[in-house]
PDB file of C-alpha atoms in Angstrom:
ATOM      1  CA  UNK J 216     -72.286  51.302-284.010  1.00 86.00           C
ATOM      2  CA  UNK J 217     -75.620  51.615-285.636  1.00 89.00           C
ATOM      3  CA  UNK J 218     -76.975  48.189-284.229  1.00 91.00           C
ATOM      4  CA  UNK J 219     -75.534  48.998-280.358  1.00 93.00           C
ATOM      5  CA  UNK J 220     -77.608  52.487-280.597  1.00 93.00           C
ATOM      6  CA  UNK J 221     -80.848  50.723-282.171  1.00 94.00           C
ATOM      7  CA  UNK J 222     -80.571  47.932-279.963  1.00 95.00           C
ATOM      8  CA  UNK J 223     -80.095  50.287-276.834  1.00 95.00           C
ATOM      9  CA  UNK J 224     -83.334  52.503-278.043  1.00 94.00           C
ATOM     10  CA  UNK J 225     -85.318  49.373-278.639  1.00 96.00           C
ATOM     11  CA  UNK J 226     -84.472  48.521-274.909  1.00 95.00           C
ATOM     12  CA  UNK J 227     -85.101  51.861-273.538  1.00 95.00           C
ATOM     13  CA  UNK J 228     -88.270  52.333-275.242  1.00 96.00           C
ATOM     14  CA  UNK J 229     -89.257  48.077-274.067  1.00 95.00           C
ATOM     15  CA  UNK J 230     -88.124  49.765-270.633  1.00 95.00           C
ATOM     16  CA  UNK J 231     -90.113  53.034-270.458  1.00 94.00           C
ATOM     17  CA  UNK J 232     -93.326  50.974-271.942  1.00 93.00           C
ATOM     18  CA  UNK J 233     -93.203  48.857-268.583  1.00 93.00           C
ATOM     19  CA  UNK J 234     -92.629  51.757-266.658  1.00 91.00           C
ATOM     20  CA  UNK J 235     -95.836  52.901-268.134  1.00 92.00           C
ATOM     21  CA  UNK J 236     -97.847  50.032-267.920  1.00 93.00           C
ATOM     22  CA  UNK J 237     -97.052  49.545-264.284  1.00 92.00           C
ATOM     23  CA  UNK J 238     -99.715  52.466-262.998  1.00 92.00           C
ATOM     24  CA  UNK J 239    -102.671  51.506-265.002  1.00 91.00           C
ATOM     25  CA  UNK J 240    -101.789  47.824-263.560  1.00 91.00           C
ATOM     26  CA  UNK J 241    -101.718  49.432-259.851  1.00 93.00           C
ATOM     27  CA  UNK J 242    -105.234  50.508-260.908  1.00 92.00           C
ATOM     28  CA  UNK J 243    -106.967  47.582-261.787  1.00 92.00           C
ATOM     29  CA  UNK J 244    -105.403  45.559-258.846  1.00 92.00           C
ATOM     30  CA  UNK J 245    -107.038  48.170-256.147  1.00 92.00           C
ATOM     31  CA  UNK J 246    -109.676  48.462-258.326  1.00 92.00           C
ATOM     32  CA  UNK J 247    -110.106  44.409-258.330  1.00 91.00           C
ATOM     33  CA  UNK J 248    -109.578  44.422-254.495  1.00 91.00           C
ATOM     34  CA  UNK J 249    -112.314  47.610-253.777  1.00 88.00           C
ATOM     35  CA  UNK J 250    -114.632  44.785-256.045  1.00 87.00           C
ATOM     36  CA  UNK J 251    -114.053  42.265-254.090  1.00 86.00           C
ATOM     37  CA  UNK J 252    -114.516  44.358-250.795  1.00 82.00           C
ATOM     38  CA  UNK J 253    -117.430  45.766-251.841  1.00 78.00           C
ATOM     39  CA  UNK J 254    -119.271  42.284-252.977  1.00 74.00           C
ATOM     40  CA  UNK J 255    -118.036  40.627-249.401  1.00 70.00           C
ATOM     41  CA  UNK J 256    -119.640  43.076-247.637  1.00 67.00           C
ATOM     42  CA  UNK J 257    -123.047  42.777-249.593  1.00 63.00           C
ATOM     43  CA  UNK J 258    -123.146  38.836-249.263  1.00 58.00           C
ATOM     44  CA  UNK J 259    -123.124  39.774-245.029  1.00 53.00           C
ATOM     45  CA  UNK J 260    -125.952  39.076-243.021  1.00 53.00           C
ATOM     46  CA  UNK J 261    -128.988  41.510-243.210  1.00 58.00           C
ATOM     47  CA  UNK J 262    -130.217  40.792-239.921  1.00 62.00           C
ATOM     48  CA  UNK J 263    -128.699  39.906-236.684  1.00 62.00           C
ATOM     49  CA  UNK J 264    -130.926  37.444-234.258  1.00 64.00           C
ATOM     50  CA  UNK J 265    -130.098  37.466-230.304  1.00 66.00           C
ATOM     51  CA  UNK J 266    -131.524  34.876-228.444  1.00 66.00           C
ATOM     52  CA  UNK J 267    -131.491  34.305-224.934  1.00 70.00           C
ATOM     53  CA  UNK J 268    -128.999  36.179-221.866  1.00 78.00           C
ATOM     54  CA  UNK J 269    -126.359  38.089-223.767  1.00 78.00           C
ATOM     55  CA  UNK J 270    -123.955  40.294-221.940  1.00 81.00           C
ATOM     56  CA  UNK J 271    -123.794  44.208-222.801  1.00 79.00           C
ATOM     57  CA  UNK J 272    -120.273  44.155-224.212  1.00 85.00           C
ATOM     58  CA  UNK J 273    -121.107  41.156-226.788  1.00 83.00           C
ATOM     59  CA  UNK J 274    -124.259  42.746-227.639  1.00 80.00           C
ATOM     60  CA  UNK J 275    -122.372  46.167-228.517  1.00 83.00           C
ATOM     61  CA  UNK J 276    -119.418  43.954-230.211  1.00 84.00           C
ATOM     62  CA  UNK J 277    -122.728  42.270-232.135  1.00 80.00           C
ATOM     63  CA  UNK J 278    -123.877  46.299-233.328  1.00 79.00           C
ATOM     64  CA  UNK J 279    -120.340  47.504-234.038  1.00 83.00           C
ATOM     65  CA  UNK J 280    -119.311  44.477-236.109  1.00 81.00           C
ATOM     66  CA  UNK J 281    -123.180  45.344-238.109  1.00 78.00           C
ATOM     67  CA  UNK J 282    -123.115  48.367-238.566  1.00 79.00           C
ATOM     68  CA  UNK J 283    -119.718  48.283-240.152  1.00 80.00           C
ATOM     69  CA  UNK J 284    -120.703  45.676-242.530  1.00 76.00           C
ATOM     70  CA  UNK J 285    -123.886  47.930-243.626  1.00 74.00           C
ATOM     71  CA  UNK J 286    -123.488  51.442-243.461  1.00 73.00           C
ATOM     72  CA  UNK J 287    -126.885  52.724-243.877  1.00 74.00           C
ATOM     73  CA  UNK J 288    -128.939  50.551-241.092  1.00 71.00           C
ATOM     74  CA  UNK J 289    -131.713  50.988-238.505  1.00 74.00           C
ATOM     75  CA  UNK J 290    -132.022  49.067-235.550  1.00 72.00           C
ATOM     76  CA  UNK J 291    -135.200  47.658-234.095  1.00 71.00           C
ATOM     77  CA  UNK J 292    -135.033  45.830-230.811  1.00 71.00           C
ATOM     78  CA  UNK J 293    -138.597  44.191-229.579  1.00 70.00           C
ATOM     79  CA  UNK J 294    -139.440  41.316-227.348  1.00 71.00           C
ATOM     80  CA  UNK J 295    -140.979  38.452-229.119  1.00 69.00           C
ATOM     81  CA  UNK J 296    -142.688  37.352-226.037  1.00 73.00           C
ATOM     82  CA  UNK J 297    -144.617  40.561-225.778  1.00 73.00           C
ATOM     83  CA  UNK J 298    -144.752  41.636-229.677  1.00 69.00           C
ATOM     84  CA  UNK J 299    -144.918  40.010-232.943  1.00 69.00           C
ATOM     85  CA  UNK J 300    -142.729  41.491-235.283  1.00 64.00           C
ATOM     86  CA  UNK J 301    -144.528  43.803-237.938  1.00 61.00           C
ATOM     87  CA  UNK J 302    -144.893  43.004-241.379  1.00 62.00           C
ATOM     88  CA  UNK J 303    -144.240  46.246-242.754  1.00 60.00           C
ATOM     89  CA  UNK J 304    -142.108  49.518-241.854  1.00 56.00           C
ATOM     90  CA  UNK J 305    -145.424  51.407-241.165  1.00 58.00           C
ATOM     91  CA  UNK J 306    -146.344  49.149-238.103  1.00 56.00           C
ATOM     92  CA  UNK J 307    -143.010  49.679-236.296  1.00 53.00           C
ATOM     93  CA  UNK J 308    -143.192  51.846-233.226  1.00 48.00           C
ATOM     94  CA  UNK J 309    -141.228  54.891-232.653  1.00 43.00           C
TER      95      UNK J 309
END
């Protein structure tokens, strides 16, 4: 009798301890998956070159899709024919 009841607590406590584990193992998975999220987006593109006749809606597709991947952005449109792009912020116009 005294084996059954050790051998059943042994189990139950083998059984709550996985219980328990599960949530910090939750954790680390989303944690691992907001990681890898976060390091995808960073390796994206910084800058998005349009050459030549592009329609409206794939130009806004183009902006949406960039502006997702980097959330703080600024967007500076100039023709190279007319302008040479600035070196610095400074020389951008308003």
């Amino acid at each position: 009798m005294e084996d059954s009841v050790l051998i059943a607590g042994t189990a139950l406590m083998f059984l709550f301890g996985w219980f328990l584990m599960k949530r910090p193992d939750r954790f680390l998975d989303e944690n691992q998956k907001h990681i890898k999220e976060s390091s995808e987006q960073q390796q994206a593109e910084p800058c998005v070159h349009l050459v030549g006749n592009i329609s409206p809606d794939e130009l806004e597709e183009t902006f949406s899709r960039f502006r997702n991947s980097h959330a703080h952005v600024e967007i500076v449109i100039y023709d190279s024919e007319q302008i040479s792009f600035p070196d610095n912020e400074s020389d951008w116009a308003q």
